[in-house]
């Protein structure tokens, strides 16, 4: 290959994949990785990585952007602010949710969601579906067609009145996943237990944010996780349990696996770096900033999550970025009013901090290897949701979505983040690394201090059959 053929060469990279760490130059042409090796010919542009770690761009496979919410709640981030925030934190692909409204069509939700993303996303994106109303039309026509068109994952909720499905409906949805080659994600919390506990807390006047955690103890997650596993066993289909918060759900997943079931699992930064105390040790309203579901647990559960990250229980580490302002319209403190915990929008921001937090607290503190970091933040999610090896990989032919890491001390400040949320739950945390460069398809979008690259270049990626599923001919057998 002649020198002029490469658009960009990244020199002296310490490239990390989910299986290896190796020293290499990376040659990029037309947005893809085309050469790996030492002493590559000159490119039109060059970046000297000077022995820095280079990983695949992050794949954040669970984030909520511009997702319609029941009024007056409103998400702060749309595809513009959310994906700029992604870029600055080293994420180059996001997979948010096109959510069906009860009584509405799934197809309409997908079309609406495309309109929201089109032309304003700065990173590539695929969509999960949220199935909230599995009518015969949805099960027999819409879902199979959408799966064929590249929407090969969907989430079902076991709680939240506007979204939850009963067990029979979940079985129907799992059956579609099995027959048409999709992966079902389950939000596992027992809705009736939560409502029963919430009413009792309210009757006792316990409405401060910290009581959100009391209304959703680990047993409600444990029971629903076990039930989700049983439903998957009945249908004989793999599932993925999202945002696992601690020991009791993990025990159920280990139980399922010990019984030969294909149960996959995701966890999120809030279960490593926050505890229930962040929702308040007294009735202070500031704890509303950390209200999310399941709620963060305690230090002992954080250690259980770290173990699960190390030993392969988790294959996906996502932000579950659910961006609600603290002050301001549609947020957690609406018109300055301290609302009861049941009315606080659930979710916290985390798209931009997901990768640096896990790199700093995981890799640099020796809790996980660099290969495991790549598996959890990029390769695992890409495989799980059918976009690997185009995404989540450093290999010939992959999109040149890359992060060059700068190992330096810094402190998280919301004022330095790029989302449209007015706080971060991680304010003041010390980190040991941040992306020095983020590249999307060979273009530098972030240079360590500012967004420099071409904007609005994000493209929709139609997902294929998730590679974690059995091959189609075996699944059909
Ligand atoms: O509290 C959370 N996790 N909010 C986002 C929605 C969801 O269930 O993932
Ligand atoms: Zn959820
Ligand atoms: Zn979520």
XYZ file of C-alpha atoms and ligand atoms in Angstrom:
488
model
C 0.000 0.000 0.000
C 1.492 3.392 -0.947
C 1.947 6.118 1.694
C -0.732 8.405 0.293
C -3.435 5.800 0.564
C -4.024 6.146 4.295
C -6.177 9.054 5.491
C -4.876 8.860 9.048
C -2.233 6.902 10.910
C -2.270 6.663 14.692
C 1.348 5.914 15.611
C 2.711 4.058 18.622
C -0.637 3.006 20.027
C -0.944 0.587 22.910
C -4.083 -0.932 21.432
C -6.447 -2.706 23.796
C -9.113 -5.123 22.638
C -11.340 -7.447 24.630
C -8.719 -10.189 24.228
C -5.274 -8.544 23.857
C -3.132 -5.487 24.463
C -0.499 -4.883 21.768
C 1.714 -2.130 20.372
C 0.774 -1.072 16.890
C 0.179 1.729 14.443
C -3.420 1.992 13.233
C -4.021 2.840 9.575
C -7.379 4.366 8.675
C -8.970 4.837 5.283
C -12.517 5.935 4.442
C -13.510 5.793 8.080
C -12.401 2.201 8.667
C -9.365 0.499 10.142
C -7.462 -0.927 7.187
C -3.994 -1.670 8.573
C -2.531 -2.710 11.919
C 1.210 -3.150 12.457
C 4.466 -1.336 13.129
C 5.998 1.231 10.766
C 2.928 1.769 8.620
C 3.413 4.138 5.665
C 2.686 7.815 6.186
C -0.918 8.934 6.223
C -2.369 12.247 5.057
C -2.707 12.946 8.777
C -0.857 11.504 11.715
C -1.485 11.347 15.450
C 1.352 10.185 17.678
C -0.284 8.263 20.499
C 3.142 8.042 22.222
C 2.471 4.659 23.786
C -0.902 5.733 25.110
C -3.687 3.230 25.492
C -6.095 3.191 22.538
C -9.431 1.420 22.952
C -12.465 1.005 20.728
C -14.903 3.890 21.077
C -17.407 3.155 23.780
C -20.784 1.609 22.991
C -23.299 2.876 25.533
C -26.044 0.339 25.082
C -28.453 1.769 27.643
C -29.145 5.467 27.600
C -32.306 7.533 27.293
C -32.247 10.537 24.976
C -35.216 12.730 24.185
C -37.524 9.886 25.221
C -41.081 11.150 25.566
C -42.147 11.066 29.235
C -45.559 11.605 30.815
C -45.969 15.406 31.344
C -44.720 17.456 33.095
C -41.561 15.313 33.115
C -39.138 16.070 30.296
C -35.676 14.758 29.471
C -32.960 17.391 29.409
C -30.836 15.778 26.698
C -31.812 15.356 23.099
C -29.653 13.680 20.456
C -27.569 16.849 20.112
C -26.530 17.467 23.719
C -26.604 13.788 24.678
C -24.301 12.670 21.905
C -21.864 15.591 22.315
C -21.605 14.488 25.903
C -20.973 10.942 24.648
C -18.135 12.096 22.380
C -16.350 14.003 25.140
C -16.441 10.964 27.400
C -15.214 8.495 24.778
C -18.483 6.959 23.594
C -18.990 6.714 19.831
C -22.150 4.624 19.592
C -25.296 4.978 21.662
C -28.322 2.708 21.788
C -31.281 4.602 23.273
C -34.907 3.488 23.306
C -37.787 4.009 20.913
C -40.660 3.599 23.365
C -44.125 2.462 22.323
C -46.936 4.376 24.058
C -49.698 2.165 25.434
C -52.405 2.192 22.762
C -49.921 3.388 20.137
C -48.010 1.586 17.457
C -44.406 0.479 17.770
C -43.729 1.497 14.182
C -44.914 5.047 14.967
C -42.548 5.173 17.958
C -39.621 4.159 15.759
C -40.474 6.719 13.081
C -40.863 9.453 15.701
C -37.547 8.502 17.262
C -35.750 8.646 13.917
C -37.073 12.179 13.452
C -35.645 13.122 16.851
C -32.165 11.794 15.977
C -31.924 12.579 12.294
C -29.272 15.151 11.414
C -28.405 16.157 14.973
C -26.599 13.120 16.411
C -22.835 13.419 16.739
C -22.159 9.706 17.216
C -23.616 6.633 15.549
C -26.733 5.104 17.012
C -28.938 2.049 16.926
C -32.317 1.798 18.656
C -33.718 -0.622 21.188
C -37.495 -0.873 21.238
C -39.603 -0.614 24.385
C -42.675 -2.813 24.088
C -45.381 -1.474 26.383
C -48.464 -2.775 24.590
C -47.939 -6.176 22.942
C -51.133 -6.341 20.905
C -51.551 -9.107 18.309
C -50.619 -6.552 15.627
C -47.383 -5.696 17.487
C -46.494 -9.332 18.171
C -47.370 -10.779 14.792
C -46.578 -7.965 12.388
C -44.745 -4.936 13.757
C -42.086 -6.624 15.881
C -41.082 -9.277 13.312
C -40.831 -6.606 10.594
C -38.840 -4.228 12.793
C -36.437 -7.016 13.792
C -35.808 -7.720 10.100
C -35.145 -4.007 9.554
C -32.418 -3.794 12.210
C -34.117 -3.290 15.582
C -33.033 -6.555 17.145
C -33.355 -5.772 20.844
C -36.261 -4.739 22.985
C -36.903 -3.909 26.586
C -39.841 -5.065 28.647
C -40.645 -3.528 32.030
C -41.964 -5.376 35.060
C -42.728 -2.061 36.793
C -43.865 1.533 35.990
C -47.599 1.860 35.266
C -47.170 3.361 31.800
C -44.760 0.662 30.650
C -45.130 -2.562 32.620
C -46.195 -5.887 31.161
C -47.739 -8.782 33.040
C -46.122 -12.206 32.971
C -48.295 -13.473 30.113
C -47.386 -10.456 28.014
C -43.705 -10.957 28.776
C -43.980 -14.580 27.658
C -45.518 -13.407 24.367
C -42.706 -10.920 23.822
C -40.017 -13.491 24.680
C -41.596 -15.882 22.213
C -41.225 -13.268 19.436
C -37.569 -12.761 20.446
C -36.976 -16.492 20.161
C -38.735 -16.991 16.842
C -37.291 -13.921 15.112
C -33.768 -13.668 16.552
C -33.864 -10.713 18.938
C -32.605 -10.199 22.477
C -35.060 -9.182 25.187
C -33.903 -6.894 27.993
C -35.842 -7.046 31.249
C -36.279 -4.316 33.839
C -36.748 -6.591 36.833
C -38.547 -5.083 39.830
C -41.800 -6.313 41.371
C -44.338 -3.580 40.719
C -46.969 -4.594 43.276
C -44.422 -4.834 46.090
C -43.129 -1.360 45.231
C -46.647 0.099 45.240
C -47.524 -1.610 48.530
C -44.372 -0.337 50.209
C -44.790 3.146 48.732
C -48.320 3.467 50.101
C -47.172 2.392 53.569
C -44.281 4.867 53.511
C -46.602 7.644 52.372
C -49.105 6.790 55.112
C -46.285 7.281 57.623
C -45.361 10.641 56.047
C -42.100 9.248 54.685
C -41.947 10.986 51.346
C -38.364 12.341 51.217
C -36.106 11.129 48.373
C -34.267 8.635 50.589
C -37.477 6.630 51.001
C -37.335 5.801 47.297
C -34.670 3.238 48.267
C -36.906 1.893 51.069
C -39.702 1.369 48.564
C -37.462 -0.743 46.312
C -35.413 -3.062 48.549
C -33.283 -5.730 46.952
C -35.933 -8.390 47.394
C -38.234 -6.688 44.872
C -35.406 -6.876 42.358
C -34.500 -10.435 43.416
C -38.060 -11.714 43.008
C -38.538 -10.104 39.602
C -35.124 -11.278 38.410
C -35.993 -14.841 39.373
C -39.374 -14.535 37.668
C -37.792 -13.110 34.499
C -35.379 -16.052 34.455
C -38.241 -18.517 34.917
C -40.186 -16.920 32.066
C -37.108 -17.122 29.816
C -36.660 -20.774 30.800
C -40.263 -21.526 29.885
C -39.847 -19.985 26.443
C -36.268 -21.309 26.159
C -34.731 -18.033 25.058
C -31.722 -15.963 26.230
C -32.500 -12.718 28.058
C -30.497 -9.837 29.483
C -31.291 -8.359 32.882
C -30.586 -4.615 32.800
C -29.203 -2.351 35.545
C -28.448 -5.068 38.103
C -27.827 -3.347 41.426
C -26.366 -5.916 43.810
C -26.040 -9.295 45.457
C -29.588 -10.628 45.478
C -30.232 -10.205 41.741
C -26.745 -11.529 40.999
C -27.445 -14.669 43.012
C -30.497 -15.318 40.852
C -28.506 -14.839 37.646
C -25.813 -17.226 38.887
C -28.554 -19.690 39.785
C -29.998 -19.446 36.271
C -26.617 -19.988 34.687
C -25.851 -22.901 36.961
C -29.033 -24.444 35.558
C -27.766 -24.029 32.011
C -29.800 -20.950 31.106
C -28.463 -18.166 28.912
C -28.950 -15.199 31.208
C -26.926 -12.087 30.385
C -26.534 -9.087 32.640
C -25.784 -5.385 32.592
C -24.733 -3.069 35.378
C -24.090 0.669 35.572
C -21.786 3.195 37.296
C -24.375 4.099 39.936
C -24.084 0.605 41.445
C -20.307 0.963 41.776
C -19.966 4.571 42.865
C -23.179 5.542 44.687
C -24.967 4.100 47.703
C -28.458 4.555 49.130
C -26.934 7.206 51.395
C -26.562 9.420 48.329
C -30.366 9.629 48.316
C -30.032 11.287 51.717
C -29.192 10.359 55.282
C -31.843 12.813 56.425
C -34.888 14.258 54.658
C -32.818 16.657 52.533
C -34.212 16.986 49.031
C -30.804 16.936 47.341
C -30.984 13.158 47.379
C -33.482 13.478 44.509
C -30.439 13.834 42.238
C -29.607 10.166 42.833
C -33.120 8.721 42.581
C -32.980 5.930 40.037
C -34.349 2.404 39.809
C -33.207 0.041 41.083
C -31.692 2.358 43.692
C -27.995 2.281 44.580
C -27.341 -0.138 47.479
C -24.336 -0.129 49.862
C -20.551 -0.579 49.865
C -20.793 -4.355 50.284
C -23.010 -4.569 47.211
C -20.561 -2.415 45.255
C -17.939 -5.099 45.917
C -20.326 -7.797 44.706
C -20.801 -5.815 41.492
C -17.017 -5.484 41.036
C -16.717 -9.264 41.421
C -19.384 -9.756 38.768
C -17.535 -7.424 36.422
C -14.314 -9.393 36.929
C -15.686 -12.901 36.670
C -17.868 -12.561 33.577
C -21.287 -12.285 35.182
C -21.714 -8.953 33.404
C -21.126 -8.550 29.699
C -22.399 -4.982 29.396
C -21.562 -1.841 31.386
C -23.938 0.992 30.444
C -24.685 4.427 31.822
C -28.498 4.164 31.960
C -28.215 7.902 31.305
C -31.703 9.224 32.112
C -31.214 12.974 32.016
C -33.539 15.009 34.212
C -32.567 18.423 35.486
C -32.608 19.046 39.215
C -33.847 22.622 38.803
C -35.777 23.656 35.782
C -38.733 22.438 33.763
C -39.577 18.779 33.626
C -37.028 17.899 36.266
C -36.650 16.494 39.755
C -37.390 19.715 41.627
C -40.218 21.104 39.498
C -40.818 24.830 40.038
C -38.683 24.551 43.154
C -41.211 22.172 44.703
C -40.082 19.269 46.900
C -42.330 16.513 45.602
C -42.886 13.132 47.259
C -40.407 10.481 46.123
C -42.983 8.647 43.990
C -43.186 11.754 41.774
C -39.428 12.279 41.327
C -38.431 11.253 37.804
C -36.316 8.111 38.010
C -32.867 8.242 36.505
C -29.524 9.983 36.627
C -27.070 11.310 34.043
C -23.883 9.400 33.231
C -23.141 9.150 29.501
C -20.001 11.281 29.639
C -18.551 9.875 32.846
C -19.204 6.136 32.224
C -15.925 5.324 30.445
C -13.551 7.555 32.484
C -15.044 6.296 35.760
C -14.536 2.623 34.883
C -11.075 3.255 33.423
C -9.987 5.173 36.529
C -11.589 3.106 39.269
C -11.387 -0.220 37.451
C -8.259 -0.374 35.291
C -5.999 2.129 37.039
C -6.853 0.812 40.493
C -6.207 -2.773 39.394
C -9.770 -4.021 39.866
C -10.224 -5.095 36.235
C -7.871 -5.608 33.303
C -7.732 -3.336 30.303
C -9.152 -6.166 28.185
C -12.111 -6.494 30.564
C -12.669 -2.727 30.381
C -12.919 -2.968 26.579
C -15.195 -5.995 26.769
C -17.594 -4.283 29.169
C -17.708 -0.837 27.591
C -17.525 -1.644 23.873
C -17.134 -5.205 22.588
C -19.676 -6.844 24.893
C -22.472 -4.377 24.155
C -21.677 -4.454 20.413
C -21.922 -8.255 20.360
C -24.999 -8.325 22.551
C -26.889 -5.952 20.284
C -25.777 -7.105 16.836
C -23.394 -4.330 15.761
C -20.073 -6.168 16.197
C -17.438 -6.178 14.646
C -18.322 -2.949 12.871
C -18.516 -1.375 16.339
C -16.682 -2.207 19.549
C -13.555 -3.629 17.899
C -10.042 -2.747 16.779
C -9.650 -4.999 13.762
C -9.310 -4.674 10.016
C -12.615 -3.526 8.564
C -14.064 -2.125 11.801
C -15.238 1.472 11.893
C -12.346 3.624 13.108
C -14.163 4.600 16.295
C -11.332 4.992 18.774
C -10.381 6.576 22.073
C -6.808 7.609 22.873
C -6.550 7.818 26.642
C -4.749 10.467 28.659
C -3.811 9.147 32.081
C -3.897 12.304 34.164
C -5.450 13.421 37.416
C -8.670 15.385 37.225
C -11.783 16.098 39.228
C -15.298 15.641 37.871
C -17.104 18.973 37.692
C -20.503 19.305 36.122
C -19.421 22.670 34.717
C -16.917 20.782 32.511
C -19.437 18.230 31.218
C -21.431 18.645 28.028
C -24.852 17.225 28.820
C -27.812 19.538 29.400
C -28.319 18.344 32.974
C -27.532 20.813 35.766
C -25.704 18.312 37.986
C -23.664 15.138 38.017
C -23.987 12.635 40.869
C -20.198 12.253 40.663
C -19.337 15.920 41.375
C -15.895 16.161 43.024
C -14.797 12.580 42.330
C -11.120 12.249 41.463
C -10.292 10.457 38.210
C -7.026 9.199 36.739
C -7.896 9.331 33.028
C -9.970 11.070 30.394
C -10.037 10.736 26.596
C -7.253 12.712 24.906
C -8.933 12.053 21.549
C -12.233 10.540 20.493
C -12.539 9.523 16.846
C -15.707 8.597 15.000
C -15.080 6.776 11.719
C -11.573 8.246 11.563
C -12.546 11.856 12.311
C -11.261 13.470 15.497
C -14.330 14.804 17.319
C -12.758 15.541 20.709
C -9.158 16.617 21.289
C -9.053 16.458 25.064
C -10.266 19.985 25.642
C -12.829 20.782 22.975
C -15.142 19.357 20.370
C -13.225 19.953 17.179
C -14.571 17.646 14.564
C -17.367 17.698 12.091
C -20.726 17.762 13.858
C -23.979 15.994 13.178
C -22.283 13.070 11.446
C -23.978 10.369 13.520
C -25.615 7.644 11.441
C -28.246 5.070 12.228
C -26.800 1.546 12.419
C -29.235 -1.238 11.604
C -28.448 -4.031 14.054
C -28.050 -7.642 12.957
C -28.795 -10.823 14.847
C -27.140 -10.500 18.280
C -24.069 -12.740 18.232
C -24.813 -13.923 21.767
C -27.872 -15.778 20.439
C -27.579 -19.339 19.167
C -27.205 -19.488 15.370
C -30.562 -19.131 13.618
C -30.710 -22.766 12.423
C -30.134 -24.040 15.979
C -32.625 -21.610 17.517
C -35.284 -22.821 15.095
C -34.642 -26.476 15.942
O -34.192 4.956 37.064
C -33.962 4.610 35.913
N -33.211 3.558 35.676
N -34.488 5.314 34.909
C -34.361 5.048 33.557
C -35.416 4.143 33.054
C -35.059 2.713 33.236
O -35.812 1.980 33.818
O -33.999 2.277 32.779
Zn -35.084 0.051 33.404
Zn -32.811 2.923 31.555
